[in-house]
């Protein structure tokens, strides 16, 4: 699809509403907020801001759909069928969804089409299969007498799903699909900056005949709608993806009814390039890993550790790639890197680059905001960074790579440098030496480790963080089991 072939999405022709109990409604208070296109700063549409009232209605609807409605009692194969149909519907409406995602996030249209929509459909297909494969098991107990003892996996109930703005559609789907496969009903809150694709998803869900109340979508601010979901006594579990600071703050709110909580939080992921690495591939991957999605990726490889013997070549190679990347509005056919999500985010990213400079880092590529409309930042590479600098310690969530050299440090020392962070989400290792690769894999305190590979997101592989990168895992069996409770049953046969 080229810009000339695109039709303006119908969703943007009127103020956005929320999906509650199968109905499209505005907030009772009539509070609204603009949805902005970060490629030009212009208003796309108004969204309704839900609050405690709308959250309560949505939770009640989800509770009814769970307790008395058909969803949790539906034959698992029926749930599979609906989820597969939703995957097909996403692909069928893929051009429109990609356009909405690009308008709302600024990411390149072809990436939105191939990656964001494609991943969302894949995720649904993967999780659809789990609906028929969630089983308990029989247990051999040693109690006196004869027993039939077994476990049952049951849906946890009503779940609140709170997602960020960096990959809005894929994020909403990656939380919703395992929850629905497990038989839960959901209240989804998209990020206030990016509600468009979640609401279009809601329309598709409704058109496919999902029972009312199974999926509710409440748009609104984090400290209003988000907080109301977290605090609501009718919500059995929260699954949150977002910043570590907000993730921590949710825990006290969720304690009221001791909700189950899954957290996918921030990262400051190391990339190690050893002297024997395939340096060309490593440079490509390192550049993609920090500049892709304008660096707004939780698993972005933001701390590069490179062996001194190849450091000049690697750092200059990545810097050249940074300089060559075409920074442009997402709808431009030239776009390789879109804007960051908001003026505030651009200020934040620039603040980090300035602090890096002030603490002695040298900017070898980028380093400036792009003047003109939209919220653009040049892809940036910083040299001479140290472990104690703010740019190295804190998650920037922007296209900024910090680089550090290593000599013949022992693997223990090098891994300790990689682990010297509050986070533990992801890490990459580039070497041809299997011994080095395996030892590093074992030493790194990180939920996801890749060897000689850039991104390796697959829905069969658990994803999540050690340390302050979160609690629990998404994807794989673990991801769907996270939406279940385990019941032990013992029957005395005597
Ligand atoms: P954020 O924490 O500000 O917001 C995330 C979501 O939480 C939004 O929907 C927001 O409205 C809501 N929220 C904010 N305050 C809330 C509150 N008090 N109660 C309930 N909900 C609240 O994060 P962000 O700026 O939107 O996203 C960027 C962050 O997300 C980064 O730190 C990034 O690392 C993280 N992230 C993590 C992953 C992962 O899988 N680990 C994936 C993507 C993004």
XYZ file of C-alpha atoms and ligand atoms in Angstrom:
538
model
C 0.000 0.000 0.000
C 1.403 3.407 -0.921
C 0.330 6.717 0.620
C -1.662 7.481 -2.545
C -3.688 4.271 -2.251
C -4.701 4.814 1.350
C -8.247 5.573 2.399
C -8.706 7.722 5.493
C -9.791 5.322 8.268
C -13.444 5.625 9.194
C -12.501 5.366 12.885
C -11.088 8.898 12.724
C -14.262 10.513 11.411
C -15.899 11.006 14.822
C -14.859 11.153 18.497
C -13.736 7.772 19.790
C -15.871 5.806 22.194
C -15.126 2.955 24.600
C -16.311 -0.643 24.346
C -18.191 -1.680 27.476
C -20.490 -4.702 27.640
C -20.766 -4.857 23.868
C -21.790 -1.185 23.531
C -19.813 1.833 22.317
C -20.101 4.546 24.976
C -18.595 7.919 25.882
C -17.449 8.738 29.381
C -20.108 9.902 31.803
C -18.085 13.040 32.593
C -17.711 13.783 28.875
C -13.968 14.258 29.452
C -11.954 14.114 26.234
C -8.337 14.131 25.165
C -6.740 14.697 21.783
C -4.978 11.883 19.974
C -1.894 13.323 18.274
C 0.049 12.279 15.191
C 3.698 12.460 16.361
C 4.936 12.811 12.771
C 3.445 16.324 12.563
C 2.017 17.173 15.990
C -1.501 17.465 14.570
C -4.679 16.253 16.232
C -6.078 13.072 14.675
C -9.259 12.695 16.704
C -10.690 13.139 20.208
C -10.861 10.186 22.585
C -13.115 9.721 25.569
C -11.409 9.665 28.961
C -12.876 6.956 31.115
C -12.545 6.965 34.890
C -13.676 4.982 37.919
C -17.297 4.908 36.717
C -16.521 3.423 33.294
C -14.019 0.998 34.789
C -16.653 -0.192 37.228
C -19.164 -0.772 34.406
C -16.513 -2.615 32.386
C -15.485 -4.805 35.333
C -19.120 -5.648 36.091
C -19.681 -6.586 32.450
C -16.543 -8.710 32.418
C -17.619 -10.370 35.673
C -21.062 -11.200 34.274
C -19.514 -12.562 31.091
C -17.161 -14.665 33.181
C -19.583 -15.940 35.835
C -22.802 -16.363 33.925
C -21.916 -15.695 30.304
C -20.742 -18.276 27.862
C -17.013 -17.498 27.643
C -15.426 -19.489 30.462
C -17.830 -22.359 29.843
C -17.559 -22.291 26.070
C -15.998 -25.365 24.516
C -12.267 -24.645 24.241
C -12.382 -25.397 20.511
C -14.997 -22.623 20.116
C -12.648 -20.135 21.787
C -9.884 -21.334 19.473
C -12.142 -20.800 16.464
C -13.001 -17.219 17.459
C -9.382 -16.324 18.173
C -8.305 -17.732 14.795
C -11.059 -15.748 13.113
C -9.805 -12.637 14.860
C -6.301 -13.325 13.515
C -7.743 -13.558 9.996
C -9.717 -10.354 10.549
C -6.540 -8.526 11.603
C -4.827 -9.597 8.405
C -7.843 -8.823 6.292
C -7.930 -5.312 7.768
C -4.148 -5.125 7.944
C -3.701 -2.080 5.696
C -6.119 -0.038 7.737
C -4.689 -1.177 11.076
C -1.170 -0.402 9.879
C -2.261 3.041 8.733
C -3.872 3.748 12.114
C -0.739 2.530 13.904
C 1.509 4.691 11.755
C -0.681 7.766 12.160
C -0.707 7.291 15.925
C 2.907 6.256 16.585
C 4.825 7.638 13.582
C 6.478 4.283 12.863
C 7.210 3.402 9.210
C 4.066 2.149 7.485
C 5.715 -0.952 6.067
C 6.951 -1.920 9.540
C 3.490 -1.368 11.005
C 2.023 -3.618 8.298
C 4.618 -6.383 8.398
C 5.688 -6.342 12.017
C 2.944 -4.859 14.195
C -0.062 -6.337 12.393
C 1.791 -9.508 11.415
C 2.954 -10.162 14.976
C -0.508 -9.509 16.382
C -2.030 -12.097 14.015
C 0.743 -14.602 14.789
C 0.237 -14.082 18.495
C -3.474 -14.795 18.224
C -2.822 -17.962 16.221
C -0.234 -19.197 18.693
C -2.426 -18.610 21.726
C -5.614 -19.849 20.051
C -4.100 -23.342 20.123
C -3.616 -23.230 23.875
C -7.356 -23.061 24.579
C -7.587 -26.804 23.846
C -4.281 -27.724 25.482
C -4.538 -26.344 28.994
C -4.630 -29.414 31.184
C -4.160 -30.453 34.740
C -2.611 -33.816 35.492
C -3.131 -36.814 37.723
C -0.779 -37.137 40.710
C 0.498 -40.228 42.501
C -0.168 -39.425 46.120
C 1.119 -41.462 49.074
C -1.808 -40.923 51.390
C -3.157 -44.027 53.138
C -5.959 -45.663 51.165
C -7.030 -45.241 47.564
C -7.175 -41.827 45.985
C -7.855 -40.206 42.688
C -5.775 -37.012 42.875
C -5.420 -34.518 40.081
C -5.008 -30.864 39.228
C -7.319 -28.610 37.240
C -6.286 -25.464 35.394
C -9.023 -22.856 35.594
C -9.187 -19.297 34.260
C -8.160 -16.744 36.879
C -11.268 -14.638 36.172
C -11.558 -10.976 35.208
C -8.220 -9.529 34.147
C -7.139 -5.912 33.751
C -4.693 -5.419 30.881
C -2.712 -2.163 30.873
C -0.413 -1.493 27.926
C 2.080 1.169 26.747
C 2.322 3.163 23.512
C 5.337 1.727 21.704
C 3.672 -1.225 19.955
C 0.021 -0.612 20.795
C -1.784 -3.233 18.702
C 0.692 -6.066 19.207
C 0.866 -5.295 22.925
C -2.920 -5.295 23.370
C -3.218 -8.562 21.449
C -0.308 -10.217 23.230
C -2.045 -9.700 26.564
C -5.571 -10.355 25.382
C -5.006 -13.560 23.445
C -3.583 -15.796 26.206
C -6.142 -14.400 28.659
C -9.024 -15.210 26.297
C -7.568 -18.602 25.390
C -7.494 -19.452 29.103
C -11.174 -18.505 29.434
C -10.735 -15.152 31.201
C -12.696 -12.008 30.389
C -10.809 -8.732 30.067
C -10.791 -4.987 30.617
C -8.116 -3.473 28.397
C -6.722 0.018 28.877
C -4.633 1.242 25.948
C -2.041 3.966 26.549
C -3.647 7.402 26.390
C -1.256 8.398 23.607
C -2.183 5.461 21.355
C -5.764 4.216 21.611
C -6.533 3.864 17.876
C -5.671 0.281 16.967
C -7.025 -1.119 20.236
C -10.399 0.464 19.469
C -10.383 -0.823 15.895
C -9.534 -4.232 17.342
C -12.611 -3.839 19.556
C -14.768 -3.246 16.469
C -13.411 -6.396 14.839
C -13.998 -8.401 18.012
C -17.572 -7.195 18.123
C -18.185 -7.919 14.456
C -17.007 -11.503 14.932
C -19.634 -12.087 17.614
C -17.536 -12.383 20.756
C -20.143 -12.338 23.550
C -20.706 -8.889 25.160
C -18.497 -8.183 28.174
C -15.790 -10.668 27.198
C -13.578 -7.848 25.914
C -14.082 -4.345 27.284
C -11.861 -1.439 26.272
C -11.666 1.637 28.501
C -9.578 4.537 27.227
C -8.201 6.994 29.739
C -5.313 8.294 31.763
C -3.044 6.070 33.792
C -3.702 7.702 37.140
C -7.474 7.657 36.510
C -8.700 4.718 34.413
C -5.501 2.703 34.930
C -5.488 3.175 38.663
C -9.212 2.382 38.879
C -8.616 -0.974 37.155
C -5.715 -1.812 39.443
C -7.649 -0.924 42.596
C -10.972 -2.530 41.581
C -11.952 -5.405 43.890
C -13.719 -7.164 41.010
C -10.486 -7.607 39.048
C -8.684 -10.889 39.761
C -5.440 -10.197 37.946
C -3.516 -7.304 36.453
C -1.149 -7.732 33.564
C 0.823 -4.536 33.095
C 3.437 -3.508 30.560
C 5.048 -0.146 31.083
C 7.651 1.687 33.087
C 9.306 0.231 36.159
C 8.244 3.249 38.231
C 4.534 2.755 37.471
C 4.895 -1.032 37.778
C 6.171 -0.638 41.329
C 3.445 1.828 42.229
C 0.738 -0.634 41.127
C 1.694 -3.178 43.729
C 0.222 -1.352 46.696
C -2.977 -0.571 44.779
C -3.362 -4.207 43.742
C -2.889 -5.447 47.299
C -6.500 -4.679 48.337
C -7.880 -7.994 47.062
C -4.437 -9.560 46.598
C -4.745 -9.556 42.822
C -2.353 -11.636 40.816
C 0.098 -9.272 39.126
C 2.281 -9.762 36.050
C 4.704 -6.973 35.197
C 6.677 -6.416 31.981
C 8.796 -3.387 32.729
C 11.808 -1.472 31.503
C 15.243 -2.567 30.357
C 18.806 -1.400 29.773
C 20.008 -4.341 27.781
C 23.674 -5.097 27.067
C 25.097 -6.166 23.703
C 28.550 -7.830 23.791
C 30.654 -7.929 20.629
C 33.755 -10.090 21.008
C 36.886 -9.844 18.849
C 36.025 -13.034 16.941
C 32.442 -12.009 16.106
C 31.007 -11.732 12.601
C 31.437 -7.986 12.917
C 29.317 -6.926 9.928
C 26.286 -8.866 11.129
C 26.851 -7.722 14.692
C 26.949 -4.066 13.622
C 23.746 -4.398 11.586
C 21.976 -6.086 14.455
C 23.270 -3.642 17.069
C 22.067 -0.696 14.961
C 18.659 -2.279 14.379
C 18.470 -3.235 18.035
C 18.767 0.330 19.291
C 17.308 2.403 16.434
C 14.373 0.141 15.478
C 11.025 1.638 16.556
C 13.082 4.792 17.310
C 14.616 3.024 20.295
C 11.216 2.763 21.969
C 11.569 -0.932 22.685
C 11.815 -2.417 26.163
C 14.429 -4.935 24.990
C 16.474 -2.384 22.982
C 20.211 -3.098 23.144
C 21.132 0.265 24.650
C 24.515 -0.580 26.236
C 27.150 -1.786 23.789
C 30.265 -3.536 25.136
C 32.829 -4.066 22.394
C 36.296 -5.626 22.468
C 38.993 -2.972 22.095
C 40.584 -4.738 19.104
C 37.437 -4.258 16.963
C 36.014 -1.213 18.723
C 36.997 1.471 16.182
C 35.522 -0.496 13.320
C 32.339 -1.456 15.185
C 31.561 1.926 16.683
C 32.259 3.774 13.433
C 30.208 1.142 11.549
C 27.198 1.666 13.821
C 27.664 5.441 13.707
C 27.652 5.324 9.872
C 24.458 3.310 9.925
C 22.950 5.852 12.340
C 23.891 8.773 10.073
C 22.507 7.003 6.991
C 19.105 6.154 8.478
C 16.338 8.252 6.959
C 14.429 9.998 9.728
C 11.005 10.900 8.352
C 7.243 10.821 9.011
C 5.925 7.274 9.181
C 3.797 7.693 6.055
C 6.738 8.853 3.945
C 7.939 6.023 1.677
C 11.490 7.026 2.669
C 10.917 6.588 6.393
C 13.320 4.254 8.152
C 13.005 5.893 11.561
C 9.907 7.749 12.677
C 9.510 10.294 15.458
C 9.439 9.537 19.163
C 5.935 9.383 20.549
C 5.487 12.911 21.941
C 7.064 16.305 22.503
C 7.588 15.271 26.127
C 9.391 12.100 25.113
C 11.625 14.079 22.752
C 12.510 16.438 25.608
C 13.267 13.470 27.812
C 15.531 11.836 25.230
C 17.332 15.135 24.544
C 17.769 15.597 28.298
C 19.607 12.266 28.435
C 21.826 13.136 25.471
C 22.685 16.462 27.118
C 23.441 14.766 30.416
C 25.719 12.320 28.572
C 27.620 15.215 27.040
C 27.848 16.981 30.401
C 29.272 13.836 32.025
C 31.979 13.509 29.375
C 30.510 11.338 26.602
C 31.423 12.148 23.016
C 28.624 12.215 20.431
C 29.844 10.369 17.327
C 26.518 10.299 15.488
C 23.302 12.293 15.840
C 22.832 14.018 19.158
C 20.265 16.586 18.028
C 16.512 16.955 17.802
C 15.308 17.478 14.227
C 13.836 20.950 13.770
C 10.397 21.426 12.223
C 7.053 19.782 12.836
C 6.850 16.373 14.512
C 8.886 14.921 17.363
C 12.070 13.689 15.702
C 15.429 12.861 17.271
C 18.525 11.848 15.323
C 19.780 8.301 15.941
C 22.610 8.859 18.382
C 25.814 7.028 19.303
C 27.758 8.020 22.419
C 31.438 7.183 22.895
C 33.427 7.144 26.143
C 30.518 6.350 28.381
C 31.078 4.941 31.873
C 28.989 2.679 34.071
C 28.186 5.513 36.502
C 26.692 7.876 33.907
C 22.974 8.554 33.859
C 22.771 7.617 30.142
C 24.178 4.214 30.998
C 22.142 3.593 34.136
C 18.660 4.758 33.170
C 16.294 3.554 30.473
C 16.069 6.291 27.815
C 13.469 4.653 25.553
C 14.837 6.507 22.544
C 17.435 6.003 19.779
C 20.526 6.458 21.947
C 23.357 3.917 22.157
C 26.034 4.122 24.838
C 29.299 2.329 24.135
C 31.982 0.917 26.423
C 35.135 -1.050 25.586
C 36.508 -4.199 27.153
C 39.968 -5.673 26.976
C 40.758 -9.188 28.007
C 38.417 -9.013 30.994
C 37.521 -12.440 32.357
C 34.034 -13.542 31.363
C 33.035 -13.166 35.009
C 34.191 -9.526 35.003
C 32.529 -8.804 31.700
C 29.236 -10.380 32.719
C 29.393 -8.403 35.974
C 29.699 -5.214 33.919
C 26.664 -6.288 31.867
C 24.760 -7.144 35.054
C 25.597 -3.809 36.673
C 22.066 -2.470 36.186
C 18.741 -2.572 38.007
C 17.226 -4.213 34.937
C 17.472 -7.733 33.496
C 15.312 -7.984 30.417
C 17.458 -8.907 27.453
C 21.067 -9.375 26.302
C 22.926 -10.218 23.071
C 26.257 -11.929 22.647
C 28.280 -11.909 19.423
C 31.096 -14.471 19.279
C 32.046 -17.575 17.297
C 33.395 -19.254 20.419
C 30.766 -21.625 21.847
C 32.504 -21.795 25.187
C 32.350 -18.011 25.563
C 28.741 -17.883 24.379
C 27.511 -20.555 26.811
C 29.423 -19.125 29.748
C 28.067 -15.644 29.102
C 24.514 -16.980 28.693
C 24.767 -18.567 32.132
C 26.336 -15.578 33.838
C 23.938 -12.910 32.577
C 21.042 -12.054 34.900
C 18.587 -11.533 32.106
C 15.276 -13.077 31.058
C 16.146 -13.266 27.354
C 19.556 -13.892 25.820
C 20.370 -14.078 22.107
C 23.567 -15.387 20.591
C 24.627 -14.126 17.154
C 21.107 -12.901 16.497
C 19.217 -9.650 16.495
C 15.606 -9.878 17.571
C 14.290 -13.379 18.178
C 10.729 -12.750 19.321
C 8.681 -15.892 18.970
C 5.450 -16.553 20.785
C 6.623 -20.015 21.787
C 9.470 -18.476 23.816
C 8.765 -17.060 27.279
C 9.506 -13.341 27.481
C 10.082 -11.327 30.627
C 12.595 -9.890 32.990
C 14.871 -10.631 35.914
C 15.309 -8.019 38.640
C 13.430 -4.742 38.101
C 12.417 -5.666 34.552
C 9.353 -7.390 35.878
C 7.452 -10.305 37.350
C 6.389 -13.357 35.386
C 6.631 -14.315 31.737
C 4.531 -13.725 28.660
C 4.339 -16.118 25.680
C 4.774 -19.857 25.603
C 2.990 -22.199 27.993
C 4.057 -19.962 30.877
C 2.332 -16.970 29.292
C -1.058 -18.629 29.055
C -0.759 -20.419 32.395
C -0.247 -16.999 33.943
C -3.974 -16.454 33.324
C -4.980 -19.579 35.236
C -5.328 -20.811 38.793
C -4.292 -24.340 39.697
C -6.748 -26.397 41.696
C -5.723 -29.616 43.491
C -8.468 -32.191 43.777
C -8.280 -35.322 45.947
C -11.047 -37.929 45.906
C -11.074 -40.670 48.516
C -12.048 -43.839 46.663
C -12.715 -45.890 49.762
P 3.930 4.019 31.578
O 4.284 3.146 32.721
O 3.925 5.464 31.773
O 2.463 3.654 31.029
C 2.102 2.354 30.655
C 0.612 2.199 30.826
O 0.298 2.316 32.200
C -0.228 3.257 30.104
O -1.420 2.670 29.625
C -0.546 4.228 31.217
O -1.740 4.959 31.005
C -0.700 3.295 32.397
N -0.484 3.920 33.702
C 0.302 4.990 33.995
N 0.210 5.286 35.311
C -0.634 4.371 35.852
C -1.120 4.147 37.176
N -0.754 4.909 38.201
N -1.968 3.118 37.376
C -2.329 2.309 36.353
N -1.918 2.489 35.088
C -1.072 3.503 34.839
O 4.888 3.551 30.416
P 4.991 4.154 28.945
O 5.766 5.393 29.038
O 3.652 4.160 28.302
O 5.825 3.006 28.208
C 7.193 2.946 28.218
C 7.679 1.943 29.248
O 7.138 0.659 28.972
C 9.181 1.756 29.181
O 9.718 1.778 30.481
C 9.354 0.385 28.567
O 10.515 -0.270 28.898
C 8.157 -0.333 29.057
N 7.861 -1.454 28.172
C 8.145 -2.718 28.619
C 7.913 -3.809 27.798
C 8.197 -5.218 28.271
O 7.687 -6.155 27.662
N 8.999 -5.430 29.305
C 7.391 -3.628 26.528
C 7.151 -2.316 26.092
C 7.366 -1.245 26.949
